[in-house]
Each structure stands twice: as structure tokens, then as C-alpha cells.
mmCIF file of C-alpha atoms in Angstrom:
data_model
loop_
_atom_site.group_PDB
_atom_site.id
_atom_site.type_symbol
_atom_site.label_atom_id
_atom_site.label_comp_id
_atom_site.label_asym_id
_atom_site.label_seq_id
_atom_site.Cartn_x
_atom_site.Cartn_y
_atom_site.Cartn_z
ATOM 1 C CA UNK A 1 101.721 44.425 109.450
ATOM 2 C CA UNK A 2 105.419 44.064 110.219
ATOM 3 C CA UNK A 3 106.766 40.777 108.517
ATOM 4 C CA UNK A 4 110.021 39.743 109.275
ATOM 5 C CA UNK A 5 112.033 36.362 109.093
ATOM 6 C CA UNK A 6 113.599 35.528 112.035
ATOM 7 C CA UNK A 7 116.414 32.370 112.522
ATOM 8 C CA UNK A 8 120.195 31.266 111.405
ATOM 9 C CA UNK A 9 121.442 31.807 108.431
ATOM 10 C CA UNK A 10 119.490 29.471 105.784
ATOM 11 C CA UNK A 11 116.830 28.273 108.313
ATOM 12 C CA UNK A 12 114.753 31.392 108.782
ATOM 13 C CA UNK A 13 111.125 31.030 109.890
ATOM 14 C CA UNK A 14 108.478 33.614 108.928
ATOM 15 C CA UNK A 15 107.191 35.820 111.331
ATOM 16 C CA UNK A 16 105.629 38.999 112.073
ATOM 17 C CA UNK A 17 105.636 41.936 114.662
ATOM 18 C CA UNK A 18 102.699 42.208 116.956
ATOM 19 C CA UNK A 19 101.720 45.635 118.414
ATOM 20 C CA UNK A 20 103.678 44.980 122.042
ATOM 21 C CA UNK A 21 106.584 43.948 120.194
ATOM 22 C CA UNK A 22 106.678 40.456 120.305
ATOM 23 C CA UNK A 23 107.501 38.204 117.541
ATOM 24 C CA UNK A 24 104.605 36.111 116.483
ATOM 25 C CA UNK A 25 105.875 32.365 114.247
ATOM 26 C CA UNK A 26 103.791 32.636 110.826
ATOM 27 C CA UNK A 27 105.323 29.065 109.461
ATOM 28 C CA UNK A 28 101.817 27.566 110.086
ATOM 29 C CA UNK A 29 100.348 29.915 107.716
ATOM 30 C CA UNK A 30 103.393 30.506 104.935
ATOM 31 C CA UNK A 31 106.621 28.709 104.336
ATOM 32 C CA UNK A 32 108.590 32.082 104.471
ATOM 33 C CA UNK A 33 107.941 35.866 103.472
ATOM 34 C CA UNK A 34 108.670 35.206 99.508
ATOM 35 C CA UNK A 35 107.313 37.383 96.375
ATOM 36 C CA UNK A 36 105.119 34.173 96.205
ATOM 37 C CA UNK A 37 103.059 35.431 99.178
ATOM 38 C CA UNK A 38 103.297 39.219 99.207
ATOM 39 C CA UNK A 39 100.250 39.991 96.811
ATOM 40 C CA UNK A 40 97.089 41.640 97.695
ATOM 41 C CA UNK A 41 95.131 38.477 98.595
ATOM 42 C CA UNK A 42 97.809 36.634 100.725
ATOM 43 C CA UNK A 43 98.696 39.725 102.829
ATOM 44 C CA UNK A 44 94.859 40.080 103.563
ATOM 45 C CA UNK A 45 94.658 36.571 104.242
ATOM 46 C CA UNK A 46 97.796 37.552 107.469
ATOM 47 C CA UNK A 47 95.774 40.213 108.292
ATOM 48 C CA UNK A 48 92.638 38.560 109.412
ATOM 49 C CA UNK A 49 94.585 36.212 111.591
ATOM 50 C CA UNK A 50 93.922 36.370 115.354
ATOM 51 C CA UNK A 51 97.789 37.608 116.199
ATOM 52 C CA UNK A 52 97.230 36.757 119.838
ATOM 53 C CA UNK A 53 96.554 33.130 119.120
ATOM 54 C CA UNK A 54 99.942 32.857 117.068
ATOM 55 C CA UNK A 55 102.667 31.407 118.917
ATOM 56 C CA UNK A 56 105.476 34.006 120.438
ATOM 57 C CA UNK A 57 108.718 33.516 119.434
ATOM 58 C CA UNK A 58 110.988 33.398 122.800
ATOM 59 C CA UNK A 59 114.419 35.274 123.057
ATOM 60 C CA UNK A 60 116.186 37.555 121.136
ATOM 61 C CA UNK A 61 116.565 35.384 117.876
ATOM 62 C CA UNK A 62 118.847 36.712 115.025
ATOM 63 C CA UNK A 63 116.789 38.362 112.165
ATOM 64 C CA UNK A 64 116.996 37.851 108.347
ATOM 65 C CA UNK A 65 117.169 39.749 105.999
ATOM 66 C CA UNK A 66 113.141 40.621 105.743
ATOM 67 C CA UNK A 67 112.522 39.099 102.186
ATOM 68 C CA UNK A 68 113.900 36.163 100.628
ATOM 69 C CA UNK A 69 114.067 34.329 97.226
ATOM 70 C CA UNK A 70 113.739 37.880 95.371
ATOM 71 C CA UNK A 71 114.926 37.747 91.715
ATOM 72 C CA UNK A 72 116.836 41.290 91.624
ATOM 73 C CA UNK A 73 118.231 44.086 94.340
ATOM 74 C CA UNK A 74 117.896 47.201 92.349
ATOM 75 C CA UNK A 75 119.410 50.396 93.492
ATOM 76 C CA UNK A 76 119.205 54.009 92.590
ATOM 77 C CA UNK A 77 121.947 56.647 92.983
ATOM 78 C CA UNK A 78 122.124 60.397 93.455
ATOM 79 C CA UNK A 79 118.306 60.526 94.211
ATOM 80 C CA UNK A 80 118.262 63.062 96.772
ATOM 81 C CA UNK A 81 118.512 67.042 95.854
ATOM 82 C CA UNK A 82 121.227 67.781 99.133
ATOM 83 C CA UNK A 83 122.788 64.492 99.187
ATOM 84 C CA UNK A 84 123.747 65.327 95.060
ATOM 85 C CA UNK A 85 124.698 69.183 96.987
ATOM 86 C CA UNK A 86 127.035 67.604 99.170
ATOM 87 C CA UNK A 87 129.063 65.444 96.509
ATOM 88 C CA UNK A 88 128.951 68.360 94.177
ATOM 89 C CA UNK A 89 126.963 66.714 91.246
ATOM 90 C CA UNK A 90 124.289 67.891 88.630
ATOM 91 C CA UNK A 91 120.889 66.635 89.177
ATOM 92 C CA UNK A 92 120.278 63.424 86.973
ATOM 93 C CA UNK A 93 117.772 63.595 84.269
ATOM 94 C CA UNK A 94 116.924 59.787 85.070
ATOM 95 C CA UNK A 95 116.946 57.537 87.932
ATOM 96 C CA UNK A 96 120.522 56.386 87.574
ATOM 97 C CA UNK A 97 119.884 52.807 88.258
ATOM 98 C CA UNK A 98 123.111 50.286 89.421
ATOM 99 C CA UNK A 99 122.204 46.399 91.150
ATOM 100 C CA UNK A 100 123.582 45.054 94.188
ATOM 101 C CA UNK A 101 124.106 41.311 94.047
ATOM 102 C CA UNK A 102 121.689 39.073 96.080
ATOM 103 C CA UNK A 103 124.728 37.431 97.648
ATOM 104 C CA UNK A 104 125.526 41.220 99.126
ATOM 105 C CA UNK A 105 122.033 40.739 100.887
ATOM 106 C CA UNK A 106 122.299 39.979 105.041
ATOM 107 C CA UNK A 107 119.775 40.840 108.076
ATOM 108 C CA UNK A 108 119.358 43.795 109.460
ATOM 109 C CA UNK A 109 121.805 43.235 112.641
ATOM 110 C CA UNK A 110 124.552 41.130 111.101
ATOM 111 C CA UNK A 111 128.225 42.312 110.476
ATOM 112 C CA UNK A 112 129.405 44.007 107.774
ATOM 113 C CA UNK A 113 132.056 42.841 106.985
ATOM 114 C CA UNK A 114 134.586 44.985 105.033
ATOM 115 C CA UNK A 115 136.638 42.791 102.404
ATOM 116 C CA UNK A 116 140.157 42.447 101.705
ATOM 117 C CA UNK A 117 142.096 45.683 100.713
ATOM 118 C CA UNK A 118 139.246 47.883 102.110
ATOM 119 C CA UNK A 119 139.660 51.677 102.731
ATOM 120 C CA UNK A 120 136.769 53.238 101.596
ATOM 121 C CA UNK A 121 134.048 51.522 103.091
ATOM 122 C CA UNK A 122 130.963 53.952 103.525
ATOM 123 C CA UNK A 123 127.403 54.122 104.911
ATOM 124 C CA UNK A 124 124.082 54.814 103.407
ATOM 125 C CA UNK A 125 120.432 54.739 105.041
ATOM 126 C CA UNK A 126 117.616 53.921 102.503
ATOM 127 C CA UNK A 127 113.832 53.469 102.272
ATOM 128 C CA UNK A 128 113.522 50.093 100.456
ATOM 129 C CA UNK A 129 110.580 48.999 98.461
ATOM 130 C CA UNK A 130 109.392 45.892 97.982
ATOM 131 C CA UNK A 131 107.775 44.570 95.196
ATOM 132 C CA UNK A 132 104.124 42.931 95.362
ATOM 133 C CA UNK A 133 102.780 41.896 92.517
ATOM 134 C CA UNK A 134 104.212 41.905 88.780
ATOM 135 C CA UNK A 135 104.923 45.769 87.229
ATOM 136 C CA UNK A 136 105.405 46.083 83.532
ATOM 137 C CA UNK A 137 104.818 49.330 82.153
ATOM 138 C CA UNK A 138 103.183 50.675 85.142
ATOM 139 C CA UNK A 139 101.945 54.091 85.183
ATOM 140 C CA UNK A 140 103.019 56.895 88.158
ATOM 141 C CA UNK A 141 99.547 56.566 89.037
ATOM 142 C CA UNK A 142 98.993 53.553 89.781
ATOM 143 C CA UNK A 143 102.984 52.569 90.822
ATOM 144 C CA UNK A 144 102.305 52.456 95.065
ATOM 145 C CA UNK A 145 99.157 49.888 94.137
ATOM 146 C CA UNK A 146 102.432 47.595 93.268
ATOM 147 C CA UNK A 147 104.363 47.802 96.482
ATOM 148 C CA UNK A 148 104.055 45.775 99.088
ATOM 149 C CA UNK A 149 105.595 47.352 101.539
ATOM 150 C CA UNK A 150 108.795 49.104 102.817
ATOM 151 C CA UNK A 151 111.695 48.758 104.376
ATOM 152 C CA UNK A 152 115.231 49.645 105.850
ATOM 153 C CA UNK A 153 118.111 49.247 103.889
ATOM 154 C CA UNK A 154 122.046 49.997 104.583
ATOM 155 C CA UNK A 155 123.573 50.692 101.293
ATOM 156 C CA UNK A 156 127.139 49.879 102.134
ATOM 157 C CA UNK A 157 129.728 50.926 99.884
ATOM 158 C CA UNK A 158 133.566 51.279 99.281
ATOM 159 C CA UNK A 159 133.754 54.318 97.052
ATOM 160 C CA UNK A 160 137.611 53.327 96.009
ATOM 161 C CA UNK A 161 136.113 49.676 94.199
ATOM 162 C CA UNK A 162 133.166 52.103 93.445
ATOM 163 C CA UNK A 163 135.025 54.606 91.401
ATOM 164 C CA UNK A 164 138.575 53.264 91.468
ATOM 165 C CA UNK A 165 138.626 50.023 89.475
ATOM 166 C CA UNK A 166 136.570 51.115 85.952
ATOM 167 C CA UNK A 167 133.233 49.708 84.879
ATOM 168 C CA UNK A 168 130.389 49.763 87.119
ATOM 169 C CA UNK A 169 129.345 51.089 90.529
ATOM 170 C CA UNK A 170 128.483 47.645 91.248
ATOM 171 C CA UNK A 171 132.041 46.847 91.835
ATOM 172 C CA UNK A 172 131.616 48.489 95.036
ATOM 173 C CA UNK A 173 128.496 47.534 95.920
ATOM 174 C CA UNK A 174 128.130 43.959 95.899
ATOM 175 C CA UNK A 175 130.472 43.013 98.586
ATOM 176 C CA UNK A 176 129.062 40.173 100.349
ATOM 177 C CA UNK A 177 127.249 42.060 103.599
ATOM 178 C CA UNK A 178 126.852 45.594 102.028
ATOM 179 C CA UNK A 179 123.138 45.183 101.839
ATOM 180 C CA UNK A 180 121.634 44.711 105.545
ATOM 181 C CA UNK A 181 117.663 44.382 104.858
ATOM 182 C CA UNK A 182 115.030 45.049 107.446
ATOM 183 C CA UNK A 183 114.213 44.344 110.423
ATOM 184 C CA UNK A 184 110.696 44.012 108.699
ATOM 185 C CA UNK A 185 108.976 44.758 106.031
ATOM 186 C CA UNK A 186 106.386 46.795 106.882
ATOM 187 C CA UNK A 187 103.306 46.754 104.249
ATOM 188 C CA UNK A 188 102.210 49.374 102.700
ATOM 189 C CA UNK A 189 98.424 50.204 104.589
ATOM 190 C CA UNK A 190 100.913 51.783 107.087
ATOM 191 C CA UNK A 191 103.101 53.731 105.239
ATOM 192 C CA UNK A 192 100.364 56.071 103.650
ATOM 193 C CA UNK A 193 103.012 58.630 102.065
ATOM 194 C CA UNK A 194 106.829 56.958 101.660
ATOM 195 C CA UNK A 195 107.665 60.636 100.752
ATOM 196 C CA UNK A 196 107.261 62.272 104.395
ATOM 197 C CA UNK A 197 109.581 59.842 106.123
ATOM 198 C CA UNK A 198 112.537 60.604 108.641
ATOM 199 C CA UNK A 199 116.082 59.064 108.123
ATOM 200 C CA UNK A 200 118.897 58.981 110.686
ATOM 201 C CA UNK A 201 122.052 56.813 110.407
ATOM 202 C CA UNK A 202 125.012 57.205 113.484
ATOM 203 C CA UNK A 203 128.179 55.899 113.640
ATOM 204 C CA UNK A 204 129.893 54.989 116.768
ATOM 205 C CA UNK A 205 127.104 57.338 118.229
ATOM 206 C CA UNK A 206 127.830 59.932 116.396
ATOM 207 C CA UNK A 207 124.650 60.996 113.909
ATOM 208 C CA UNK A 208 125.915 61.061 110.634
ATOM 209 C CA UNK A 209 122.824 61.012 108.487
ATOM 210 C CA UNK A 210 119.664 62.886 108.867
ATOM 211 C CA UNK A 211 117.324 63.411 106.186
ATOM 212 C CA UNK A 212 113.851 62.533 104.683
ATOM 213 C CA UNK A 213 112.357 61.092 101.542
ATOM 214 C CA UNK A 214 110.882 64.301 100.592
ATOM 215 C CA UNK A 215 113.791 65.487 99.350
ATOM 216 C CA UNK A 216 113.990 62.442 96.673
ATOM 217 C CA UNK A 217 114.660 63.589 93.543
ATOM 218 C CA UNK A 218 112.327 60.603 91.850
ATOM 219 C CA UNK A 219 109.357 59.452 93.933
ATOM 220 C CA UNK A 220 109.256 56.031 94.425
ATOM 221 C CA UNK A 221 106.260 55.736 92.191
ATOM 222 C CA UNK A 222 108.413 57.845 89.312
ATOM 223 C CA UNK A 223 110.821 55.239 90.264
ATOM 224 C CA UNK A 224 108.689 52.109 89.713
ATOM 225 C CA UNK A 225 107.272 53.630 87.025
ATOM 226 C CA UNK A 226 110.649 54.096 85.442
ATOM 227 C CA UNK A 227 112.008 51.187 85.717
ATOM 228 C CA UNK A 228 109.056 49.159 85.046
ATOM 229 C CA UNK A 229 109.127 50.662 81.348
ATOM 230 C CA UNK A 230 112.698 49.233 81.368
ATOM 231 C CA UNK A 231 112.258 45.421 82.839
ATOM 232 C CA UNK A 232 109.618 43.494 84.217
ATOM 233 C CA UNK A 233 109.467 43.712 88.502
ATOM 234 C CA UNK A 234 108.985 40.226 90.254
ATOM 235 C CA UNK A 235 106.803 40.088 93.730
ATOM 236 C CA UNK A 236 109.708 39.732 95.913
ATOM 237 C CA UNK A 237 112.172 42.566 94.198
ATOM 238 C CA UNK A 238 113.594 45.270 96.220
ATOM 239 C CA UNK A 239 114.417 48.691 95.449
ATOM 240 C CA UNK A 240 116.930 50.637 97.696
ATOM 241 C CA UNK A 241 115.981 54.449 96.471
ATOM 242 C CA UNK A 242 119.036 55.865 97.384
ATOM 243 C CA UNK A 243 120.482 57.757 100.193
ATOM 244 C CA UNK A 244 119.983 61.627 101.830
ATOM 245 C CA UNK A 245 123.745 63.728 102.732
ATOM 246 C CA UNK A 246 125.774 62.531 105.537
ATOM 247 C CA UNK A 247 127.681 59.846 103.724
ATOM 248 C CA UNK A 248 131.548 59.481 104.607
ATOM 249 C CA UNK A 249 132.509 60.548 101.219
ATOM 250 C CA UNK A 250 131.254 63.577 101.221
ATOM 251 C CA UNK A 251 132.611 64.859 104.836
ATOM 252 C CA UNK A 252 134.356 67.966 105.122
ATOM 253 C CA UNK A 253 137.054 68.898 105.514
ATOM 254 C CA UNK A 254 138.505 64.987 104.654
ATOM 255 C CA UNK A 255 136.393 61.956 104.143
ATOM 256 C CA UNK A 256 135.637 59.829 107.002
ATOM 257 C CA UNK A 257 135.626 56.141 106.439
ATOM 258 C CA UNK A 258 134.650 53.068 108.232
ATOM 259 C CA UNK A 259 137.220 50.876 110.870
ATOM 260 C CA UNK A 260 137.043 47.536 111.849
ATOM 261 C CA UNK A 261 134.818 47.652 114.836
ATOM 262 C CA UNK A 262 133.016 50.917 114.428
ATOM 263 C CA UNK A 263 128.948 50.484 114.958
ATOM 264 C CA UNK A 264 125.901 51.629 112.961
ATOM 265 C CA UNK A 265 122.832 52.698 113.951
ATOM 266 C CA UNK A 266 120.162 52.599 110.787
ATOM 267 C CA UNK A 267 116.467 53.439 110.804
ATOM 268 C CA UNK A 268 113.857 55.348 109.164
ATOM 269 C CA UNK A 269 110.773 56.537 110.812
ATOM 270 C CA UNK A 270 108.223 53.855 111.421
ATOM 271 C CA UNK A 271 110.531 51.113 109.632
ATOM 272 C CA UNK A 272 112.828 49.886 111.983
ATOM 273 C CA UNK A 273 116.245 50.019 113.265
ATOM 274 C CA UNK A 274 119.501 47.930 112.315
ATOM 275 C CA UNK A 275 122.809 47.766 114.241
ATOM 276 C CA UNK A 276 125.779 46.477 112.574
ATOM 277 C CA UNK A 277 128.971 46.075 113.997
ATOM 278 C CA UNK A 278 131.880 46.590 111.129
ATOM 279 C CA UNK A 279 134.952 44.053 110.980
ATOM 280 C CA UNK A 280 137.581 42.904 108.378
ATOM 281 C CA UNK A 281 137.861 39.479 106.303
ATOM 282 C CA UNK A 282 139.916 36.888 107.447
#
């Protein structure tokens, strides 16, 4: 299944994808697509619905980010062996693990908006995983039975807040838009090996990004298994797993950074595509 949540900001309405590409409305069935109903039982419950009898969505509504009311937005850098080539880093021993704040979280297709003093805002395509049921100590074995599906994510960044103004990553991470979600979440039954996916990401056209999650340096079940030694993981919780080479930092011969509006393209095989548009704060 793709779920998505579709609607203004603050009044989305669960939905889901049907096979001709037509949004079908869920909010008979679920209030929205929470951790609350992404377990086992409740996506099996969406499953056996007759999708043709579900009543199509008309237009091109705006769509939200593709999970809400999640209790953390984890994120891990430097997890891809020629993305950490490209920026001239040692392989970590660890998933180096940083949050981006749920406020940073928007849909798939909204602006990004790049905030006041901005110079160094940069792109980064990411699988996302999303959390189904509650992980604590969870073994590599059994870490995919915990997902409940995947996802697009944009993991927008401005590298001089990043690395620039002491402390944490986070500084330049949490911007409020740097985290477009979706368009869906697509459940795991359908993604039957997250590590064999394509990744593209263009700017104004121009492919900047091209990779796959095979060259991850931790798995996403090493991830989840990782971090689930570390802190319990809430149905609901996404984890962006970081990003492959192409980002604007690491451009040769000078960094290349994004303008007020330049457009990106975002998907990953089978997941989706987002298109932001990229302006300043008032």
C-alpha cells in the first residue's frame, strides 16, 4: 500500500494510492496515518479493503508530510561509502546519529524555505524508515519485522549553521522546511530489499544525485538495531538513513549552493517523487 495524507496544513485527511494513481479518502476507516495505526494488524486491516469502493479524492490536493504525530525524526550521517569519498572523510565506526526537529518536518511538494542569513543551503535524497511497532533492543535479524514502511525524504541542510556556529549538526538541520516527507509511505510487503534501491535528486534539471542504498555503510536493519540498543523507537518514528554523493558541498571545483527559486526534483525508486521550489524568509 501507498499511504499518504493529503489536505492544508493542519487539516490533512488520510489516504492512500490506488494502482491507477488515484487518491482513495481512508478517514472512514482511520483518523489519520499515525504510529497508532501503522502496526501489523491495522495495516492488514487497509489491506483487505475493497480500494475501488473508497471514495476518490478529486484534484490535485496538496500532500502532507506522509506521517504525523511521530515522537522523534532521527537522522544518520556519513552512511554511504562514496558519499564519505566525496567529502573526504574516514568511514565511521558507528552510525553517527544527529535529530531533525519535528517542526523542520513539511510535505513532500511544499517550499523550502531557506531562513534568514542563508548561504549554504544544500540538498540530500534519503530512504526514510518508518517505524511500526515498538523496538527496544532489537536484534539485526529481526530489525525489518519493525518497519512499517519507507519513504522519501529531502534532508535539507545549510552546512555554514551545520559546521559554522559550534555544537551540533542539528543547528543546521532543523530549519523549519528542511525535512520534506513523502509523498507516501509505502509499507514494507513492497519494498522486499531497502538495500537495492535507486536514488536521483536534480536541481533546476540538472541531476545532481544518483546513487543507491547498497552502498550504505549501515543497513537499515544495523541501523534499527543500533539505535534501538540506545532508545526505545515509537510506531510513528522516522529514520532518514542518510544521503549517497552529489551533495552541493562536496562539488568540485567550488561548492554549489541553493538560490531563492531554484527547483528540486527528489525520488527513490518505487517511493515517490517530491518537487520543491526554494525561496527566502520574509
Amino acid at each position: 500500500m501507498k499511504l499518504l495524507r493529503y489536505g492544508e496544513v493542519g487539516s490533512e485527511k488520510p489516504g492512500l494510492m490506488d494502482g491507477d494513481g488515484v487518491i482513495r479518502d481512508l478517514s472512514a476507516h482511520v483518523d489519520d496515518i499515525t504510529g497508532a495505526m501503522l502496526g501489523d494488524a491495522s495495516l492488514d486491516k487497509l489491506r483487505a479493503l475493497d480500494t475501488a469502493s473508497l471514495p476518490a479524492v478529486e484534484g490535485n490536493p496538496r500532500l502532507g508530510a506522509c506521517v504525523a504525530g511521530f515522537s522523534k525524526f532521527m537522522c544518520i550521517g556519513l552512511n554511504y561509502s562514496d558519499h564519505a569519498a566525496e567529502s573526504g572523510l574516514a568511514v565511521p565506526d558507528h552510525p553517527i546519529l544527529f535529530m531533525k526537529a519535528n517542526s523542520a518536518i513539511v510535505g513532500p511538494n511544499d517550499d523550502v524555505v531557506m531562513p534568514r542569513g542563508s548561504t549554504h543551503t544544500d540538498w540530500e535524497v534519503e530512504l526514510g524508515v518508518v517505524i511500526g511497532k515498538e523496538a527496544k533492543y532489537v536484534s539485526e535479524a529481526d530489525a525489518l519485522d519493525y518497519v512499517a514502511g519507507y519513504c522519501v525524504c529531502n534532508d535539507v541542510s545549510e552546512r555554514h549553521f551545520q559546521t559554522q556556529l559550534s555544537g551540533n549538526w542539528t543547528k543546521g538541520k532543523s530549519c523549519d522546511t528542511f525535512g520534506p516527507t513523502g509523498p507516501w509511505l509505502v509499507t514494507r510487503d513492497e519494498v522486499p530489499d531497502p538495500q537495492s534501491l535507486g536514488m536521483w535528486l536534480d536541481v533546476n534539471g540538472t541531476r545532481m544525485q544518483t546513487g543507491s542504498t547498497a552502498t550504505m555503510i549501515f543497513t537499515v536493519a544495523q541501523i534499527i538495531a543500533h539505535l534501538s540498543g540506545l532508545m526505545t523507537l515509537h510506531p510513528g518514528d522516522v529514520i532518514s538513513t542518510g544521503t549517497p554523493p552529489g551533495v552541493g558541498m562536496g562539488m568540485k571545483p567550488e561548492p554549489v549552493y541553493l538560490n531563492s527559486d531554484d527547483k528540486m526534483d527528489v525520488w527513490i525508486e518505487g517511493l515517490g517523487q517530491q518537487t520543491q521550489m526554494v525561496r527566502e524568509d520574509a
